[in-house]
Amino acid sequence: MTLPDPALLRSMMLIRAFEASLMARKDHGFQLLSSGQEAVSVGLCAALEPDDQLLCSGRSIGPALARRLDPNRVLAELLGKEAGYCSGRGGRGHMAAPARGFFGAHAVVGGNLTVAAGVALRLQGEGRSSLVACMFGDGACGSGALHETLNIAAIWRLPLLLVCDNNQYSVSTPRAAALAPARLSDLAAPFGIRGMTVDGMDVQAVRDAAQALAATVRAGGGPAFLECLSYGFTAHSTSSRESRPRDEVAAARDRCPIRGYTEVLMRSGVVDRTQVAEMTREIDIVVAAANRFADDAAFPSPADVLLNVG
Amino acid sequence: MSAEPDATTKLFFREAIVRALGEEMRRDEGLVLMGQDIGAFGGPYREFDGLHARFGSGRVRDMPVAEGAMVGVGAGYAAAGGRALVSITYMDFLMLALDPLVNYAAKLRYKTGGQLHAPLVVKTTAGAKGQGVAHSQCIEAWMMGVPGLKVVAPSTPADAYGLLKSALREDGPVLYIDHKRLFPMAGHVPVSESCVPLGVARVERAGGDVTLVGHSWMMVPVLAAADRLETEGISCEVIDLRTLAPLDTAALCASAGRTGALVTVEEGQLTCGVGAEIAFRVHEAVPGIRAARVGAAPAPVSSNPVLEAAVVPDADRIVAAVCRLLRGKP
C-alpha cells in the first residue's frame, strides 16, 4: 500500500472539470466522456513511467489528461484545431502524443489491443524495462482481438499491461448480457497471465494494483491483466440515448471517485478543505485557459486535406 | 569482381522473394518477418526458405493462426519505430486482418498529424489454383481505394524482387500480392542489388492496334493472347501494371491514346474492379477511347477444375474480347 496522494485527486478533478467545460460548449462535437471513470485512467497512469507507452480506446480524454498531456492541445484536438496534438486530424477517437508516452487512441473497439502487443514487441526488442499499457472497455472483451492478443503476449512474454475499464455497458448492452466470464480478468487465466479485478471507482486501489502488476511486467514476467469495475456518469457518448436505470446511475454517482478520494485525503490529513478549494480554483484556471487556447486556434485549411495521407 | 551493370541471373519466383527479403533483412536490422509457417518450415511456397536459419527466431517469427493479430502486431511494431513484413498465406484470409491494415496502418500518418507512420508490408498470395472458394480470390481491387495504402502485384521474378525491396523501404503500408501459379516460374533477375520503383507500369511489348493491361498471373494469358492476335494481324501493346495503387495512369493513357483501344484483364471480379477504374481514368483523359474488360465470371472460384476454369479468364476470352472490340464481332 502506498500513501494517499493529492496529485491523484488533482488529476481526476482536472478530467471532470475539463469534460464539464467541453460539454458546456455548443461546438463540443461527438465525444465519449470519462466522467465517473477518472480513477481508472489516473490510477493506471500513476503506475506508468515517462518511457512507457499508453494506448486506449476512443474514450481518450481521461487517459490523455491522466498521462499529463497539455490540456490546451487536448482540447484543441477534440475541437479539430490545427494546434491539437494530431493537428486536429485525429480528434477524440485517435488522439496521440507518442513523444509523451501516449501512443494513442484507436476508436475501433478492441482495435488497439493487437497494435499494443506490437508496440510491446518493439520495446522488448530494445531491451528496455519499459512497458506498454492498453486500456479498453468491457465491450472489447467480446472481441477475438483480445483472445489473439492474450495468446501472443503470453507466448512471447510481452511487456504488456492490459487494463479493462469495465463500465458495465457496451453502449446499451449490459455486461452480463454480453460476456460470459464471472470476472473479466478471468479471461487472462487460461493463458497463464496474471489477472486482478479491483474497484475502478477507487483511485488508490487502481494505482496499487497497476503498480503491482507493472512491477511484474517490468521484471520480465510477461503480460498482466487488470480489470477495473467502473461506471460512467453519462451515456455511452454525446450522441447516444441514456438507457441505464436511473437508480443505478444515481447509485454510481454516490460512489463518485473524486468525492470518495477527497474524503480519504481529508480524513488522513493530507489535504484540508481550503487546499481542495484552492485546487478547484487552480483547475478552473487551467480549463479556462485551455478553452481560450482552443478558441484562438485555427482549423486546418481545406487545402491541406491531402497532407500526411500517404 | 563486380557484375556487369545489366548482368542477370536466373531465379525462380520464390527465390527472387527470398533474395529480396534476405537483402532487406541485412540492410535494416529493425525489419521483422511474421507469419504462419515462415520459420524453419520456410513458408508455404518456400518463399521464406533459409531466412529463419540466417536471422533467427527473433526476426523471423512464426505466428498462431490469428490474421487480425498478425497484422495488428506488425502495424504496432512498425509504428513504434520498427519495420514489419506480415505474411498472410492466402488473400482470402486478409479479410480477417482488414481492421488493423485499413483502419489503423493506412490511416496512421494522417490521423496522428504525421507523428506516427507504419512501415508495414503485408505479403499475401492470391489466385485460383484448385483450392476452392475461400482460397482463390483476387480482392486487390477492394484495396485500391484505401487512402494511405499502396498495392503491388508483380508478374515476374525480377519485379517480385525489385518491388518487394521497394515496398520494404516505404514509410507506409504496402500490400504485396503474389499469385500461387507464379512461384514455380523462372526468370532473369539483375545480379546487382536493385529496386523497382512503386507506381511505374511496364510496357511489356509495344504494339499499335490495342492496349492490353494486366497484372500478376494474368500477364501469362495476356501475353499468349497477344501472340495469337499478332498472327491474326492485330498488334497489341501489352502493359503490366506492377503497382495497382498508385496506378500509373500516365503510362496507361499514353498507350491507349496511341492505340485508341483498351482491354483490361484481371482475375478478380469486374464490378468495381481494376479494369473499371482503369477504363474510366483512361476515358477521362482519352475521350472516345474504345474499351473492354475481361475478368472473372460473377461466381465463386470452385476447387472443381471444370468450374474454376469456367470462372477465371484465359487467353481465348482475351482474344475474343479484343476481336469484339476492334472488329465488332465475336
XYZ file of C-alpha atoms in Angstrom:
640
model
C 0.000 0.000 0.000
C 1.300 3.418 -0.938
C 0.345 6.696 0.714
C -2.588 8.903 -0.260
C -1.523 11.306 -2.981
C -3.189 14.664 -3.678
C -1.799 14.539 -7.233
C -4.228 11.714 -7.958
C -7.107 13.872 -6.773
C -5.984 16.822 -8.853
C -5.692 14.688 -11.970
C -9.228 13.307 -11.533
C -10.598 16.779 -10.830
C -8.949 18.095 -13.975
C -10.610 15.432 -16.135
C -14.024 16.131 -14.575
C -13.753 19.913 -14.935
C -12.264 19.658 -18.423
C -15.124 17.477 -19.657
C -17.728 19.689 -17.979
C -16.331 22.707 -19.781
C -16.266 20.769 -23.048
C -19.922 19.799 -22.645
C -20.808 23.422 -21.925
C -19.640 24.303 -25.417
C -22.098 24.246 -28.303
C -19.326 23.027 -30.602
C -18.290 20.019 -28.469
C -18.889 17.519 -31.261
C -19.075 13.738 -30.873
C -17.375 12.735 -27.634
C -17.043 9.753 -25.304
C -16.538 11.031 -21.778
C -14.579 9.624 -18.877
C -16.523 11.410 -16.124
C -17.153 8.902 -13.347
C -14.368 6.665 -14.663
C -11.488 9.049 -13.871
C -9.988 6.758 -11.239
C -9.119 4.112 -13.831
C -7.034 6.392 -16.061
C -5.492 8.272 -13.157
C -4.698 5.186 -11.080
C -3.127 3.474 -14.083
C -1.074 6.477 -15.147
C 0.299 6.780 -11.606
C 1.940 3.417 -12.220
C 3.469 4.412 -15.571
C 6.935 5.837 -16.200
C 7.681 8.517 -18.795
C 9.200 5.970 -21.194
C 6.175 3.682 -21.060
C 3.536 3.904 -23.761
C -0.196 4.111 -23.162
C -2.780 3.113 -25.751
C -6.501 3.428 -25.226
C -9.905 3.139 -26.795
C -11.846 6.026 -28.252
C -12.711 7.073 -24.701
C -9.498 9.036 -24.669
C -9.984 12.264 -22.743
C -9.422 10.745 -19.299
C -6.378 8.714 -20.383
C -4.826 11.657 -22.263
C -5.138 14.085 -19.376
C -4.104 11.466 -16.803
C -0.981 10.909 -18.917
C -0.265 14.616 -18.380
C -0.810 15.795 -21.908
C -1.222 19.543 -22.249
C -4.942 20.328 -21.715
C -4.663 23.166 -24.236
C -3.605 20.856 -27.026
C -6.005 18.095 -25.960
C -8.973 20.445 -26.204
C -7.701 21.876 -29.483
C -7.512 18.339 -30.855
C -11.019 17.475 -29.651
C -12.367 20.546 -31.425
C -10.464 19.867 -34.641
C -7.957 22.672 -34.374
C -4.535 22.666 -36.024
C -2.898 23.273 -32.631
C -4.068 19.867 -31.389
C -1.641 17.015 -30.886
C -2.672 15.444 -34.197
C -3.112 18.781 -35.958
C -6.847 18.315 -35.481
C -6.948 15.192 -37.669
C -7.407 12.535 -35.023
C -9.926 14.024 -32.628
C -11.056 12.109 -29.590
C -11.058 8.775 -31.388
C -7.424 8.927 -32.416
C -5.715 11.337 -30.038
C -1.983 10.568 -29.858
C 1.195 12.078 -28.459
C 3.753 9.272 -28.645
C 6.638 11.558 -27.680
C 4.854 11.990 -24.349
C 4.207 8.309 -23.768
C 0.707 8.397 -25.180
C 0.872 6.180 -28.240
C -2.734 6.954 -28.678
C -6.367 6.113 -29.006
C -7.971 3.932 -31.647
C -11.715 4.190 -31.950
C -12.386 0.657 -33.199
C -13.409 -1.371 -30.133
C -10.635 -3.881 -29.478
C -8.651 -2.425 -32.369
C -5.780 -1.160 -30.252
C -5.093 -4.462 -28.460
C -3.055 -6.123 -31.176
C -1.343 -2.839 -32.013
C -0.336 -2.520 -28.357
C 1.180 -6.003 -28.498
C 3.227 -4.876 -31.497
C 4.457 -1.780 -29.663
C 5.354 -4.036 -26.727
C 7.300 -6.331 -29.053
C 9.297 -3.351 -30.236
C 10.072 -2.227 -26.663
C 11.013 -5.774 -25.708
C 13.434 -5.926 -28.636
C 15.056 -2.699 -27.500
C 15.836 -4.392 -24.197
C 14.405 -1.655 -22.004
C 12.325 -2.134 -18.870
C 9.522 -0.009 -20.316
C 6.062 -1.410 -20.703
C 3.022 -0.799 -22.845
C -0.338 -0.282 -21.162
C -3.506 -0.680 -23.174
C -6.882 0.469 -21.876
C -10.074 -0.917 -23.338
C -13.691 -1.218 -22.336
C -15.624 -4.304 -21.314
C -17.067 -4.299 -24.835
C -13.639 -5.196 -26.217
C -13.649 -8.357 -24.091
C -16.139 -9.867 -26.508
C -13.769 -9.384 -29.443
C -11.491 -12.006 -30.920
C -8.714 -9.433 -30.843
C -8.451 -9.798 -27.056
C -8.102 -13.574 -27.247
C -5.489 -13.266 -30.009
C -3.578 -10.622 -28.084
C -3.583 -12.567 -24.807
C -2.294 -15.639 -26.611
C 0.543 -13.903 -28.445
C 1.502 -11.735 -25.475
C 1.707 -14.840 -23.280
C 3.760 -16.867 -25.765
C 6.216 -14.032 -26.355
C 6.098 -12.786 -22.728
C 5.471 -9.258 -23.944
C 5.784 -6.282 -21.558
C 2.083 -5.530 -21.877
C -0.307 -4.381 -19.158
C -3.892 -4.835 -20.325
C -6.330 -2.663 -18.430
C -10.051 -3.247 -18.816
C -12.073 -0.199 -17.840
C -15.260 -2.158 -17.227
C -18.011 0.466 -17.116
C -20.625 -2.304 -17.247
C -22.109 -1.459 -20.649
C -21.383 -1.787 -24.352
C -23.423 1.260 -25.348
C -26.791 -0.143 -24.171
C -25.982 -3.807 -23.653
C -25.304 -4.721 -20.019
C -22.066 -6.552 -19.445
C -23.911 -9.614 -18.069
C -25.845 -9.978 -21.316
C -22.729 -9.753 -23.465
C -19.897 -11.521 -21.667
C -19.897 -14.965 -20.057
C -16.988 -14.863 -17.571
C -17.793 -14.060 -13.942
C -14.873 -11.663 -13.814
C -13.326 -10.283 -16.995
C -9.853 -10.740 -15.526
C -10.636 -14.474 -15.616
C -10.117 -14.208 -19.372
C -6.386 -13.988 -18.722
C -6.166 -17.164 -16.651
C -6.196 -19.800 -19.436
C -3.140 -18.097 -20.931
C -1.247 -18.191 -17.659
C -1.487 -14.416 -17.443
C -1.834 -12.857 -14.018
C -5.167 -11.094 -13.628
C -6.718 -8.882 -10.969
C -10.096 -7.218 -10.539
C -10.323 -4.045 -8.461
C -12.816 -1.313 -7.645
C -12.393 1.129 -10.507
C -14.069 3.900 -8.535
C -11.197 3.785 -6.020
C -8.148 5.501 -7.479
C -5.803 4.178 -4.856
C -6.954 0.601 -5.412
C -6.367 1.019 -9.153
C -2.966 2.592 -8.618
C -1.817 -0.057 -6.170
C -2.937 -2.910 -8.412
C -1.456 -1.267 -11.504
C 1.848 -0.734 -9.711
C 1.954 -4.322 -8.512
C 1.211 -5.730 -11.961
C 3.506 -3.251 -13.714
C 6.351 -4.392 -11.478
C 5.942 -7.997 -12.621
C 5.706 -6.914 -16.247
C 8.850 -4.783 -15.965
C 10.680 -7.647 -14.315
C 10.138 -9.736 -17.449
C 7.222 -11.711 -16.083
C 5.198 -11.222 -19.238
C 1.797 -9.601 -19.632
C -0.758 -8.863 -16.936
C -4.475 -8.113 -16.953
C -6.172 -5.588 -14.680
C -9.945 -5.251 -14.628
C -11.301 -2.069 -13.056
C -15.002 -2.073 -12.173
C -16.179 1.420 -13.020
C -19.278 3.289 -14.103
C -19.736 6.243 -16.414
C -21.747 9.195 -15.170
C -23.069 9.982 -18.640
C -24.407 7.844 -21.504
C -22.013 5.978 -23.811
C -21.421 9.023 -25.999
C -22.712 12.515 -26.570
C -24.935 11.174 -29.342
C -26.342 8.064 -27.627
C -29.543 7.848 -25.599
C -29.296 7.084 -21.886
C -30.664 3.574 -21.446
C -29.395 2.687 -17.981
C -31.766 2.524 -14.985
C -31.981 5.894 -13.280
C -31.441 4.478 -9.779
C -28.367 2.584 -10.996
C -26.826 5.789 -12.354
C -27.699 7.603 -9.123
C -26.100 4.856 -7.045
C -22.930 5.123 -9.110
C -22.845 8.882 -8.630
C -22.938 8.214 -4.895
C -19.681 6.339 -5.370
C -18.049 9.290 -7.140
C -14.305 8.577 -7.224
C -13.441 12.245 -6.735
C -15.650 12.770 -3.725
C -14.535 9.454 -2.257
C -10.855 10.227 -2.632
C -11.277 13.778 -1.339
C -12.703 12.265 1.839
C -9.824 9.793 2.067
C -7.263 12.589 1.753
C -9.042 14.816 4.261
C -9.549 12.016 6.774
C -5.883 11.151 6.618
C -4.958 14.808 6.993
C -3.114 15.047 3.668
C -5.309 17.936 2.500
C -7.865 20.192 4.166
C -10.956 21.892 2.803
C -9.052 25.063 1.938
C -6.483 23.169 -0.087
C -9.201 21.346 -2.020
C -10.888 24.671 -2.776
C -7.559 26.066 -3.933
C -7.057 23.029 -6.164
C -10.512 23.578 -7.652
C -9.697 27.216 -8.402
C -6.359 26.329 -9.982
C -8.001 23.703 -12.208
C -10.698 26.144 -13.268
C -7.942 28.483 -14.421
C -6.246 25.690 -16.374
C -9.512 24.670 -18.015
C -10.460 28.255 -18.868
C -7.032 28.715 -20.431
C -7.490 25.546 -22.475
C -10.793 26.865 -23.798
C -9.215 30.186 -24.717
C -6.317 28.382 -26.395
C -8.653 26.161 -28.402
C -10.876 29.100 -29.325
C -7.915 31.077 -30.599
C -6.516 28.136 -32.576
C -7.288 27.801 -36.266
C -8.990 24.971 -38.102
C -6.812 23.216 -40.673
C -7.002 24.634 -44.157
C -9.175 22.554 -46.514
C -6.281 22.890 -48.943
C -4.298 20.622 -46.608
C -6.786 17.759 -46.775
C -4.277 15.500 -48.512
C -1.479 16.201 -46.031
C 0.045 13.070 -44.483
C -2.257 10.710 -46.343
C 0.450 8.576 -47.937
C 34.711 -8.844 -59.181
C 31.522 -6.867 -59.635
C 28.947 -7.947 -62.184
C 28.228 -6.138 -65.426
C 25.552 -3.491 -64.815
C 22.992 -5.334 -66.915
C 24.021 -8.851 -65.929
C 21.183 -11.118 -64.866
C 20.830 -14.453 -63.190
C 18.017 -16.950 -63.498
C 15.887 -17.347 -60.376
C 12.602 -18.960 -59.589
C 9.930 -16.514 -58.448
C 10.109 -17.785 -54.865
C 13.903 -17.471 -54.911
C 13.619 -13.854 -56.002
C 11.440 -13.236 -52.949
C 13.885 -14.971 -50.608
C 16.689 -12.876 -52.042
C 14.802 -9.597 -51.617
C 13.874 -10.473 -48.040
C 17.396 -11.543 -47.173
C 18.957 -8.379 -48.570
C 16.474 -6.119 -46.796
C 16.823 -8.051 -43.520
C 20.568 -7.458 -43.705
C 20.114 -3.811 -44.623
C 17.540 -2.956 -41.920
C 18.067 -4.587 -38.541
C 14.661 -3.369 -37.385
C 12.898 -5.471 -40.013
C 10.964 -8.413 -38.600
C 9.094 -11.049 -40.618
C 5.918 -12.519 -39.142
C 3.557 -15.141 -40.432
C 2.274 -18.670 -40.311
C 4.830 -21.330 -41.220
C 7.516 -18.874 -42.271
C 10.106 -20.009 -39.717
C 12.106 -23.227 -40.048
C 9.378 -24.541 -42.388
C 10.385 -21.848 -44.894
C 6.975 -20.548 -45.921
C 4.009 -22.216 -47.623
C 5.714 -21.817 -51.013
C 9.283 -21.928 -49.685
C 9.409 -18.192 -50.296
C 10.994 -17.733 -46.839
C 13.483 -20.555 -47.315
C 16.585 -20.272 -45.139
C 15.720 -16.910 -43.601
C 14.954 -18.387 -40.184
C 18.361 -20.070 -40.092
C 20.099 -16.849 -41.152
C 18.275 -14.326 -38.978
C 16.886 -16.351 -36.080
C 13.503 -16.751 -34.451
C 13.505 -13.205 -33.083
C 13.351 -11.702 -36.551
C 11.598 -14.479 -38.451
C 8.577 -15.188 -36.285
C 6.072 -17.966 -36.672
C 2.680 -16.790 -35.542
C -0.510 -18.500 -34.411
C -3.458 -18.633 -36.784
C -4.715 -15.141 -35.978
C -4.595 -12.928 -39.047
C -6.066 -9.905 -37.281
C -3.408 -10.040 -34.605
C -0.656 -10.771 -37.104
C -1.280 -7.546 -38.994
C -2.112 -5.614 -35.809
C 1.115 -6.690 -34.118
C 3.040 -5.925 -37.288
C 1.449 -2.484 -37.515
C 2.170 -1.706 -33.862
C 5.752 -2.914 -34.153
C 6.233 -0.802 -37.272
C 4.581 2.262 -35.756
C 6.852 2.017 -32.711
C 9.945 2.521 -34.834
C 10.482 -0.903 -36.382
C 9.539 -2.324 -39.757
C 7.489 -5.430 -40.333
C 6.531 -7.797 -43.095
C 3.484 -9.896 -42.264
C 2.722 -12.907 -44.407
C -0.970 -13.712 -44.862
C -0.905 -17.097 -46.521
C -3.941 -16.554 -48.760
C -5.500 -13.277 -49.742
C -8.924 -14.602 -48.732
C -7.680 -14.521 -45.119
C -6.710 -10.879 -45.453
C -10.381 -10.164 -44.792
C -9.717 -11.163 -41.167
C -6.982 -8.544 -40.941
C -8.551 -5.574 -42.675
C -9.169 -3.667 -39.446
C -5.525 -3.184 -38.479
C -4.494 -2.686 -42.104
C -7.232 -0.333 -43.272
C -8.431 1.312 -40.072
C -5.059 1.598 -38.377
C -1.940 1.309 -40.534
C -3.240 3.058 -43.643
C -4.580 5.995 -41.642
C -1.864 6.275 -39.036
C 0.208 9.058 -40.546
C -2.866 11.093 -41.389
C -4.729 10.630 -38.132
C -1.732 11.450 -35.960
C -0.835 14.544 -37.954
C 2.408 12.909 -39.078
C 3.593 11.852 -35.617
C 3.438 8.135 -36.390
C 3.604 6.023 -39.513
C 3.615 2.302 -40.147
C 6.332 0.888 -42.412
C 4.481 -2.374 -42.879
C 4.356 -4.786 -45.797
C 1.519 -7.270 -45.845
C 2.555 -10.002 -48.217
C -0.091 -12.353 -49.465
C -0.917 -14.858 -52.180
C -3.894 -14.577 -54.475
C -5.447 -16.519 -57.293
C -7.025 -19.735 -58.462
C -5.102 -22.976 -58.264
C -7.571 -25.679 -57.321
C -8.073 -24.668 -53.707
C -11.675 -23.560 -53.687
C -13.985 -20.707 -52.926
C -12.143 -19.327 -49.861
C -8.555 -19.895 -51.028
C -8.610 -18.487 -54.554
C -9.860 -14.936 -54.588
C -8.258 -11.842 -56.061
C -9.595 -8.953 -53.986
C -6.886 -6.419 -54.792
C -9.478 -4.045 -56.253
C -11.031 -3.711 -52.785
C -7.738 -2.364 -51.529
C -7.081 0.133 -54.306
C -9.445 2.698 -52.818
C -7.891 2.869 -49.367
C -6.103 6.204 -48.916
C -2.651 5.616 -47.469
C -2.318 2.050 -48.730
C -0.162 1.034 -51.694
C -0.793 -2.178 -53.603
C 1.707 -4.063 -55.766
C 1.357 -7.305 -57.711
C 4.370 -8.486 -59.732
C 4.235 -10.985 -62.570
C 7.932 -11.801 -62.971
C 10.764 -12.839 -60.642
C 12.613 -9.591 -61.423
C 9.623 -7.486 -60.429
C 8.921 -9.630 -57.367
C 12.485 -8.969 -56.256
C 12.546 -5.275 -57.086
C 9.036 -4.372 -55.960
C 9.341 -6.231 -52.673
C 12.586 -4.392 -51.940
C 10.940 -1.055 -52.695
C 7.926 -1.975 -50.571
C 10.276 -2.730 -47.682
C 11.698 0.790 -47.907
C 8.347 2.596 -47.866
C 7.237 4.685 -44.905
C 3.656 3.487 -45.021
C 1.818 0.202 -45.511
C 2.102 -1.734 -48.743
C 0.031 -4.735 -49.759
C 2.299 -7.002 -51.781
C 0.485 -9.736 -53.733
C 1.941 -12.890 -55.239
C -0.023 -15.399 -57.263
C 0.120 -19.109 -56.472
C 0.858 -20.014 -60.080
C 3.847 -17.692 -60.248
C 6.028 -19.418 -57.629
C 7.431 -22.138 -59.932
C 8.126 -19.605 -62.694
C 11.766 -18.804 -63.508
C 13.058 -15.548 -64.887
C 16.018 -13.237 -65.198
C 16.796 -11.081 -62.170
C 19.541 -8.452 -62.017
C 22.739 -9.763 -60.483
C 23.447 -6.479 -58.753
C 21.164 -5.271 -55.976
C 18.392 -3.062 -57.327
C 14.850 -1.884 -56.694
C 11.813 -1.479 -58.938
C 10.042 1.779 -58.135
C 6.415 1.629 -56.995
C 3.825 3.320 -59.171
C 5.511 2.612 -62.506
C 3.889 0.267 -65.024
C 5.997 -1.552 -67.599
C 5.330 -1.763 -71.304
C 5.910 -5.467 -71.781
C 5.693 -5.258 -75.545
C 4.974 -2.451 -77.988
C 2.105 -2.511 -80.437
C -0.196 -0.240 -82.363
C -3.780 -1.548 -82.518
C -4.874 -2.120 -78.954
C -3.556 -1.706 -75.414
C -3.826 -4.824 -73.243
C -3.453 -4.196 -69.500
C -2.998 -6.845 -66.822
C -1.124 -7.711 -63.660
C 0.160 -10.689 -61.739
C -0.592 -14.148 -63.203
C -2.961 -12.659 -65.783
C 0.105 -11.442 -67.674
C 0.592 -15.042 -68.809
C -2.737 -15.376 -70.684
C -2.459 -11.728 -71.772
C 0.874 -12.363 -73.480
C -0.403 -15.617 -75.002
C -3.407 -13.733 -76.365
C -1.130 -11.022 -77.785
C 0.888 -13.704 -79.595
C -2.217 -15.182 -81.152
C -3.636 -11.806 -82.111
C -0.339 -10.973 -83.785
C -0.841 -13.922 -86.153
C -4.264 -12.510 -86.970
C -2.747 -9.165 -87.826
C -3.638 -7.354 -84.605
C -0.720 -5.623 -82.935
C -1.072 -5.443 -79.140
C 0.708 -3.108 -76.778
C 0.920 -5.020 -73.507
C 1.227 -3.234 -70.172
C 1.995 -4.904 -66.850
C 0.615 -2.640 -64.122
C 3.002 -3.970 -61.426
C 1.610 -1.375 -58.983
C -2.171 -1.111 -58.596
C -2.128 1.773 -56.127
C -0.999 4.291 -57.062
C -1.940 3.481 -60.658
C 0.415 4.622 -63.381
C -2.394 6.474 -65.131
C 0.012 8.430 -67.316
C 1.501 5.301 -68.885
C -1.948 3.808 -69.481
C -3.287 6.976 -71.084
C -0.196 7.404 -73.239
C -0.519 3.893 -74.624
C -4.288 3.964 -75.065
C -4.001 7.395 -76.638
C -1.738 5.876 -79.296
C -3.708 2.688 -79.939
C -7.215 4.098 -79.444
C -8.422 0.854 -77.852
C -8.069 -0.601 -74.353
C -8.723 -4.069 -72.969
C -8.207 -4.644 -69.261
C -7.687 -8.116 -67.857
C -7.975 -9.214 -64.252
C -8.578 -12.473 -62.409
C -10.888 -10.813 -59.878
C -14.440 -9.602 -60.241
C -15.286 -6.940 -62.819
C -17.706 -4.974 -60.623
C -15.778 -2.033 -59.175
C -12.698 -3.852 -60.400
C -9.219 -2.887 -61.553
C -10.432 -2.651 -65.142
C -13.381 -0.427 -64.263
C -11.055 2.023 -62.562
C -8.537 1.992 -65.393
C -11.133 2.280 -68.142
C -12.714 5.310 -66.555
C -9.414 7.043 -65.858
C -8.329 6.497 -69.449
C -11.741 7.603 -70.712
C -11.347 10.874 -68.796
C -8.007 11.575 -70.451
C -8.602 9.984 -73.838
C -12.163 10.855 -74.929
C -13.608 8.398 -77.396
C -11.412 5.531 -76.232
C -12.894 2.131 -77.068
C -12.635 -0.076 -74.007
C -13.498 -3.582 -72.871
C -12.941 -5.504 -69.652
C -12.107 -9.160 -69.098
C -12.418 -10.630 -65.611
C -13.825 -13.448 -63.564
C -17.349 -14.669 -64.131
C -19.617 -13.406 -61.329
C -19.364 -16.646 -59.366
C -17.168 -18.056 -56.587
C -13.987 -19.874 -57.659
C -14.629 -23.554 -57.054
C -11.999 -26.203 -56.370
C -13.774 -28.151 -59.092
C -11.348 -27.848 -62.036
C -14.062 -27.503 -64.656
C -15.849 -24.758 -62.733
C -12.625 -22.993 -61.757
C -11.648 -22.753 -65.412
C -15.143 -21.527 -66.237
C -14.704 -18.565 -63.908
C -11.131 -17.438 -64.476
C -10.143 -15.533 -67.654
C -7.905 -17.249 -70.187
C -6.245 -16.362 -73.486
C -9.305 -17.418 -75.504
C -11.515 -14.947 -73.693
C -8.960 -12.181 -74.023
C -8.622 -12.798 -77.766
C -12.390 -12.808 -78.141
C -12.729 -9.544 -76.200
C -10.113 -7.839 -78.359
C -11.733 -9.059 -81.586
C -15.164 -7.923 -80.437
C -13.809 -4.510 -79.543
C -11.825 -3.964 -82.741
C -13.972 -5.716 -85.289
C -17.335 -5.548 -83.638
C -17.754 -9.303 -83.935
C -17.206 -12.266 -81.606
